[in-house]
Amino acid sequence: RVLSRPFLRMVETARRFSRGETNLRLDERRNDEFGFLARFINRALDYVLTQQEELREALARVRRSEAALFREKERAEVTLHSIGDAVITTDGEGRIDYLNPVALRLTGWRAEEIGGRPIASLMRIVGEHSGEEIPHPVVQALCENRIVELPPHSVLLCADGHSFPIADSAAPIHDRRGRTIGAVMVFHDVTYARRLERELSYHASHDALTGLCNRRQFELVLEQALQDAVSGGREHALCYLDLDQFKVVNDTCGHGAGDELLRQLAARLSAKVRESDMLARLGGDEFGVLLYGCTPRRAYAIAEELRNVIREFRFSRREHRFQVGASIGVVAINSGSGSVAELLSAADVACYAAKERGRNRVHVYQTDDHELQERRGEMRLVSRINRALQEGRFRLFVQDTAGLSDDARPGYRELLVRLVDRDGGLLLPMSFIPAAERYGLMPSVDRWVVANACRLLVEESARDSEGIWAINLSGQSVCDEAFLEYVMHTVRESGVAPQRLCFEITETATITNLGHATRFMNVMHGMGCRFALDDFGSGLSSFCYLKQLPVDYLKIDGAFVRDMAEDPIDYAMVEAINRIGHVMGIRTIAEFVEDEAALNALRGLGVDYAQGYWIAEPHPMAADDAVAATRVPGRC
């Protein structure tokens, strides 16, 4: 009993400790074996408590890690479910172990069907244009341990037979030690992007109205044909078509009708050219045809066929029925053809030659053709004119007149334009104005003249407040409604006195464009500007129209003035023009006065002003120029 009591207390303490009474301890005060045993058991209980606490902390850490991993897993799964790209993961052998919903939708697979199967056997990738199989990016990523991207224009072929273009990348997955344990493939369907890309490419290379290739694409293909001719020794041909009488359709029925005519005509021409050839709309009513493997003789025959197709075409619009023609220039493409720009220039020149020879015909370019060489010279001159306009390389000169009658107002001065070449030389109007008129550049030149004349006249007004300054205008400018608006705006904004401005228009330009000329003259005359009819007397119908126009000055054609002292017919013409002008209250100016005899004859007839090299030569106009002297004292 003495031995069992301490032992039973130890057993009871252990039992209660196991039930959770962890603060219980045995009495260690005894100095016998039971005291030693009590101390040993108490240390054991303390150790158990310590281990339990560490275990609880370890379990807590595990639970927290599990919770964090679960959250990350949930976040990753939600992310993979939510992103727009398809995601497929594999193990280290390339067997599929996960697909997100987008991947399932794009491929048409079911997860339970493909889990654990090799990805390369289920997904084949080929080139869109070649159809050749492309190495699978997942296999490459696993083998080469790097990120792999698909080349452009790749197509995914699924096991069920359907396919679509994709953009793709694959990357290896590593564990903590850097070992490759799998791969992830991310891809998306680029069907819409490819379609949009094709549409943009089509619109960039095709004409929206006709569906034909546009000028940009045509020039690229022409460059390739030229390189082929140079390197391969083959011969091709270029046809440049410009429709005749197309403007009549636009003017009669509007631009909508013109557009429809171009569409119908483009379809007819497309059906006529060979499949190997290229037909393009170069702009407006101009077309180009590239004939591959074609001699000039054969090209001429094809051009004639195209001309006949156009000639036989009839276009109907409401009650109107139109027939158009085409002027066609043909140029050979061979090893000596030069650049694309030179080819197009030669074809354009040949086309223009066809127009000048009567329209609705074919003209083949020949390097020794004198007329075509002149046209090419004009086109080079047009380039110089354009550069001069861009760089402001024009100068105004002024030529004075002499007053011959007692009541002649002082100071009628004509402004003349000169082109300053890059080497500093001056080009006279007769050198560049015909080309500018032929290629529609005169409105731009006239704008420059009007703007600079108004500016200089405002500066000049401090010294000369009464003189009349005459500005020459082309028929093209007079017919341009936008030019009229420009002149009105410029005159108002410059502050120049309108009554000091006189616009000179040739008699021919006025009669040819009578409606436009009458409107221009009436509007500007209403602002206070004056008008002179230049080269008057060259047309028999001149006098009929004179009463309809607000004319202040008649400039008698110099062809009559030059020899009037010796030629009685010329003298009579000058006399008649001067008399009719005075009857109508219009002052007269005789041009090309080159000697004293002509000057005296004009004075005897009572002509108001004389102009010519005998009176004064043109000189540069600048704000600090002195008023030029003339050969007639007191009459300038």
PDB file of N, CA and C in Angstrom, residues 571-624:
ATOM      1  N   TYR A 571      -3.489  99.137-140.960  1.00  0.00           N
ATOM      2  CA  TYR A 571      -3.844 100.492-140.514  1.00  0.00           C
ATOM      3  C   TYR A 571      -5.359 100.620-140.373  1.00  0.00           C
ATOM      4  N   ALA A 572      -6.088 100.087-141.360  1.00  0.00           N
ATOM      5  CA  ALA A 572      -7.547 100.168-141.328  1.00  0.00           C
ATOM      6  C   ALA A 572      -8.120  99.375-140.156  1.00  0.00           C
ATOM      7  N   MET A 573      -7.536  98.223-139.842  1.00  0.00           N
ATOM      8  CA  MET A 573      -8.004  97.414-138.715  1.00  0.00           C
ATOM      9  C   MET A 573      -7.805  98.157-137.403  1.00  0.00           C
ATOM     10  N   VAL A 574      -6.626  98.756-137.242  1.00  0.00           N
ATOM     11  CA  VAL A 574      -6.363  99.513-136.013  1.00  0.00           C
ATOM     12  C   VAL A 574      -7.332 100.687-135.915  1.00  0.00           C
ATOM     13  N   GLU A 575      -7.563 101.345-137.030  1.00  0.00           N
ATOM     14  CA  GLU A 575      -8.472 102.491-137.043  1.00  0.00           C
ATOM     15  C   GLU A 575      -9.886 102.064-136.655  1.00  0.00           C
ATOM     16  N   ALA A 576     -10.358 100.935-137.202  1.00  0.00           N
ATOM     17  CA  ALA A 576     -11.716 100.464-136.914  1.00  0.00           C
ATOM     18  C   ALA A 576     -11.870 100.075-135.449  1.00  0.00           C
ATOM     19  N   ILE A 577     -10.885  99.359-134.916  1.00  0.00           N
ATOM     20  CA  ILE A 577     -10.970  98.930-133.510  1.00  0.00           C
ATOM     21  C   ILE A 577     -10.959 100.150-132.600  1.00  0.00           C
ATOM     22  N   ASN A 578     -10.107 101.103-132.907  1.00  0.00           N
ATOM     23  CA  ASN A 578     -10.013 102.307-132.075  1.00  0.00           C
ATOM     24  C   ASN A 578     -11.314 103.093-132.116  1.00  0.00           C
ATOM     25  N   ARG A 579     -11.907 103.219-133.306  1.00  0.00           N
ATOM     26  CA  ARG A 579     -13.141 103.994-133.449  1.00  0.00           C
ATOM     27  C   ARG A 579     -14.291 103.331-132.707  1.00  0.00           C
ATOM     28  N   ILE A 580     -14.439 102.001-132.853  1.00  0.00           N
ATOM     29  CA  ILE A 580     -15.530 101.296-132.170  1.00  0.00           C
ATOM     30  C   ILE A 580     -15.341 101.367-130.662  1.00  0.00           C
ATOM     31  N   GLY A 581     -14.105 101.226-130.216  1.00  0.00           N
ATOM     32  CA  GLY A 581     -13.841 101.331-128.789  1.00  0.00           C
ATOM     33  C   GLY A 581     -14.265 102.675-128.244  1.00  0.00           C
ATOM     34  N   HIS A 582     -13.915 103.738-128.942  1.00  0.00           N
ATOM     35  CA  HIS A 582     -14.266 105.078-128.467  1.00  0.00           C
ATOM     36  C   HIS A 582     -15.767 105.315-128.510  1.00  0.00           C
ATOM     37  N   VAL A 583     -16.439 104.777-129.553  1.00  0.00           N
ATOM     38  CA  VAL A 583     -17.898 104.908-129.617  1.00  0.00           C
ATOM     39  C   VAL A 583     -18.546 104.264-128.396  1.00  0.00           C
ATOM     40  N   MET A 584     -17.963 103.163-127.921  1.00  0.00           N
ATOM     41  CA  MET A 584     -18.513 102.442-126.770  1.00  0.00           C
ATOM     42  C   MET A 584     -17.967 102.964-125.442  1.00  0.00           C
ATOM     43  N   GLY A 585     -17.149 104.009-125.499  1.00  0.00           N
ATOM     44  CA  GLY A 585     -16.600 104.568-124.269  1.00  0.00           C
ATOM     45  C   GLY A 585     -15.465 103.749-123.691  1.00  0.00           C
ATOM     46  N   ILE A 586     -14.784 102.985-124.532  1.00  0.00           N
ATOM     47  CA  ILE A 586     -13.692 102.113-124.085  1.00  0.00           C
ATOM     48  C   ILE A 586     -12.368 102.688-124.575  1.00  0.00           C
ATOM     49  N   ARG A 587     -11.392 102.810-123.682  1.00  0.00           N
ATOM     50  CA  ARG A 587     -10.076 103.309-124.067  1.00  0.00           C
ATOM     51  C   ARG A 587      -9.296 102.213-124.805  1.00  0.00           C
ATOM     52  N   THR A 588      -8.380 102.642-125.661  1.00  0.00           N
ATOM     53  CA  THR A 588      -7.638 101.697-126.496  1.00  0.00           C
ATOM     54  C   THR A 588      -6.144 101.748-126.182  1.00  0.00           C
ATOM     55  N   ILE A 589      -5.525 100.568-126.293  1.00  0.00           N
ATOM     56  CA  ILE A 589      -4.083 100.426-126.058  1.00  0.00           C
ATOM     57  C   ILE A 589      -3.513  99.628-127.222  1.00  0.00           C
ATOM     58  N   ALA A 590      -2.529 100.179-127.901  1.00  0.00           N
ATOM     59  CA  ALA A 590      -1.883  99.485-129.020  1.00  0.00           C
ATOM     60  C   ALA A 590      -0.657  98.740-128.505  1.00  0.00           C
ATOM     61  N   GLU A 591      -0.579  97.447-128.829  1.00  0.00           N
ATOM     62  CA  GLU A 591       0.548  96.618-128.387  1.00  0.00           C
ATOM     63  C   GLU A 591       1.631  96.566-129.468  1.00  0.00           C
ATOM     64  N   PHE A 592       2.826  96.120-129.078  1.00  0.00           N
ATOM     65  CA  PHE A 592       3.944  95.866-129.994  1.00  0.00           C
ATOM     66  C   PHE A 592       4.336  97.110-130.804  1.00  0.00           C
ATOM     67  N   VAL A 593       4.408  98.224-130.130  1.00  0.00           N
ATOM     68  CA  VAL A 593       4.906  99.444-130.782  1.00  0.00           C
ATOM     69  C   VAL A 593       6.427  99.378-130.761  1.00  0.00           C
ATOM     70  N   GLU A 594       7.024  99.233-131.961  1.00  0.00           N
ATOM     71  CA  GLU A 594       8.456  98.964-132.026  1.00  0.00           C
ATOM     72  C   GLU A 594       9.237 100.014-132.808  1.00  0.00           C
ATOM     73  N   ASP A 595       8.543 101.053-133.298  1.00  0.00           N
ATOM     74  CA  ASP A 595       9.301 102.108-133.997  1.00  0.00           C
ATOM     75  C   ASP A 595       8.527 103.415-133.948  1.00  0.00           C
ATOM     76  N   GLU A 596       9.201 104.479-134.353  1.00  0.00           N
ATOM     77  CA  GLU A 596       8.624 105.824-134.302  1.00  0.00           C
ATOM     78  C   GLU A 596       7.471 105.962-135.283  1.00  0.00           C
ATOM     79  N   ALA A 597       7.568 105.281-136.430  1.00  0.00           N
ATOM     80  CA  ALA A 597       6.515 105.403-137.441  1.00  0.00           C
ATOM     81  C   ALA A 597       5.192 104.868-136.917  1.00  0.00           C
ATOM     82  N   ALA A 598       5.220 103.715-136.280  1.00  0.00           N
ATOM     83  CA  ALA A 598       3.991 103.157-135.718  1.00  0.00           C
ATOM     84  C   ALA A 598       3.447 104.062-134.628  1.00  0.00           C
ATOM     85  N   LEU A 599       4.344 104.634-133.817  1.00  0.00           N
ATOM     86  CA  LEU A 599       3.901 105.515-132.737  1.00  0.00           C
ATOM     87  C   LEU A 599       3.191 106.743-133.295  1.00  0.00           C
ATOM     88  N   ASN A 600       3.756 107.345-134.347  1.00  0.00           N
ATOM     89  CA  ASN A 600       3.135 108.531-134.946  1.00  0.00           C
ATOM     90  C   ASN A 600       1.792 108.190-135.583  1.00  0.00           C
ATOM     91  N   ALA A 601       1.704 107.005-136.220  1.00  0.00           N
ATOM     92  CA  ALA A 601       0.440 106.597-136.830  1.00  0.00           C
ATOM     93  C   ALA A 601      -0.635 106.414-135.769  1.00  0.00           C
ATOM     94  N   LEU A 602      -0.277 105.851-134.662  1.00  0.00           N
ATOM     95  CA  LEU A 602      -1.240 105.642-133.568  1.00  0.00           C
ATOM     96  C   LEU A 602      -1.693 106.972-132.993  1.00  0.00           C
ATOM     97  N   ARG A 603      -0.740 107.892-132.850  1.00  0.00           N
ATOM     98  CA  ARG A 603      -1.110 109.202-132.317  1.00  0.00           C
ATOM     99  C   ARG A 603      -2.055 109.910-133.284  1.00  0.00           C
ATOM    100  N   GLY A 604      -1.812 109.724-134.581  1.00  0.00           N
ATOM    101  CA  GLY A 604      -2.675 110.349-135.571  1.00  0.00           C
ATOM    102  C   GLY A 604      -4.092 109.797-135.541  1.00  0.00           C
ATOM    103  N   LEU A 605      -4.257 108.522-135.193  1.00  0.00           N
ATOM    104  CA  LEU A 605      -5.589 107.910-135.120  1.00  0.00           C
ATOM    105  C   LEU A 605      -6.304 108.230-133.816  1.00  0.00           C
ATOM    106  N   GLY A 606      -5.589 108.750-132.851  1.00  0.00           N
ATOM    107  CA  GLY A 606      -6.210 109.057-131.565  1.00  0.00           C
ATOM    108  C   GLY A 606      -6.264 107.884-130.603  1.00  0.00           C
ATOM    109  N   VAL A 607      -5.398 106.868-130.828  1.00  0.00           N
ATOM    110  CA  VAL A 607      -5.315 105.748-129.880  1.00  0.00           C
ATOM    111  C   VAL A 607      -4.849 106.291-128.534  1.00  0.00           C
ATOM    112  N   ASP A 608      -5.418 105.780-127.449  1.00  0.00           N
ATOM    113  CA  ASP A 608      -5.159 106.362-126.127  1.00  0.00           C
ATOM    114  C   ASP A 608      -3.769 106.035-125.577  1.00  0.00           C
ATOM    115  N   TYR A 609      -3.320 104.771-125.726  1.00  0.00           N
ATOM    116  CA  TYR A 609      -2.042 104.360-125.126  1.00  0.00           C
ATOM    117  C   TYR A 609      -1.247 103.534-126.125  1.00  0.00           C
ATOM    118  N   ALA A 610       0.070 103.590-125.966  1.00  0.00           N
ATOM    119  CA  ALA A 610       0.968 102.757-126.760  1.00  0.00           C
ATOM    120  C   ALA A 610       1.832 101.935-125.815  1.00  0.00           C
ATOM    121  N   GLN A 611       2.072 100.684-126.214  1.00  0.00           N
ATOM    122  CA  GLN A 611       2.874  99.780-125.384  1.00  0.00           C
ATOM    123  C   GLN A 611       3.796  98.985-126.291  1.00  0.00           C
ATOM    124  N   GLY A 612       5.026  98.831-125.886  1.00  0.00           N
ATOM    125  CA  GLY A 612       5.977  98.062-126.676  1.00  0.00           C
ATOM    126  C   GLY A 612       7.394  98.438-126.314  1.00  0.00           C
ATOM    127  N   TYR A 613       8.362  97.753-126.935  1.00  0.00           N
ATOM    128  CA  TYR A 613       9.762  97.976-126.590  1.00  0.00           C
ATOM    129  C   TYR A 613      10.235  99.373-127.012  1.00  0.00           C
ATOM    130  N   TRP A 614       9.542 100.014-127.976  1.00  0.00           N
ATOM    131  CA  TRP A 614       9.896 101.384-128.340  1.00  0.00           C
ATOM    132  C   TRP A 614       9.505 102.355-127.230  1.00  0.00           C
ATOM    133  N   ILE A 615       8.510 101.939-126.434  1.00  0.00           N
ATOM    134  CA  ILE A 615       8.035 102.784-125.330  1.00  0.00           C
ATOM    135  C   ILE A 615       8.817 102.486-124.055  1.00  0.00           C
ATOM    136  N   ALA A 616       8.808 101.242-123.637  1.00  0.00           N
ATOM    137  CA  ALA A 616       9.520 100.858-122.407  1.00  0.00           C
ATOM    138  C   ALA A 616       9.671  99.345-122.377  1.00  0.00           C
ATOM    139  N   GLU A 617      10.817  98.894-121.946  1.00  0.00           N
ATOM    140  CA  GLU A 617      11.037  97.462-121.784  1.00  0.00           C
ATOM    141  C   GLU A 617      10.584  97.028-120.389  1.00  0.00           C
ATOM    142  N   PRO A 618      10.162  95.772-120.237  1.00  0.00           N
ATOM    143  CA  PRO A 618       9.783  95.291-118.898  1.00  0.00           C
ATOM    144  C   PRO A 618      10.977  95.359-117.952  1.00  0.00           C
ATOM    145  N   HIS A 619      10.702  95.691-116.689  1.00  0.00           N
ATOM    146  CA  HIS A 619      11.754  95.731-115.674  1.00  0.00           C
ATOM    147  C   HIS A 619      11.203  95.139-114.383  1.00  0.00           C
ATOM    148  N   PRO A 620      12.094  94.670-113.511  1.00  0.00           N
ATOM    149  CA  PRO A 620      11.615  94.040-112.269  1.00  0.00           C
ATOM    150  C   PRO A 620      10.785  94.994-111.443  1.00  0.00           C
ATOM    151  N   MET A 621       9.737  94.457-110.880  1.00  0.00           N
ATOM    152  CA  MET A 621       8.893  95.256-109.995  1.00  0.00           C
ATOM    153  C   MET A 621       9.300  94.985-108.558  1.00  0.00           C
ATOM    154  N   ALA A 622       9.552  96.040-107.808  1.00  0.00           N
ATOM    155  CA  ALA A 622       9.837  95.935-106.380  1.00  0.00           C
ATOM    156  C   ALA A 622       9.343  97.198-105.729  1.00  0.00           C
ATOM    157  N   ALA A 623       9.120  97.123-104.441  1.00  0.00           N
ATOM    158  CA  ALA A 623       8.534  98.261-103.738  1.00  0.00           C
ATOM    159  C   ALA A 623       9.421  99.487-103.810  1.00  0.00           C
ATOM    160  N   ASP A 624      10.763  99.323-103.992  1.00  0.00           N
ATOM    161  CA  ASP A 624      11.660 100.473-103.994  1.00  0.00           C
ATOM    162  C   ASP A 624      12.078 100.888-105.405  1.00  0.00           C
TER     163      ASP A 624
END
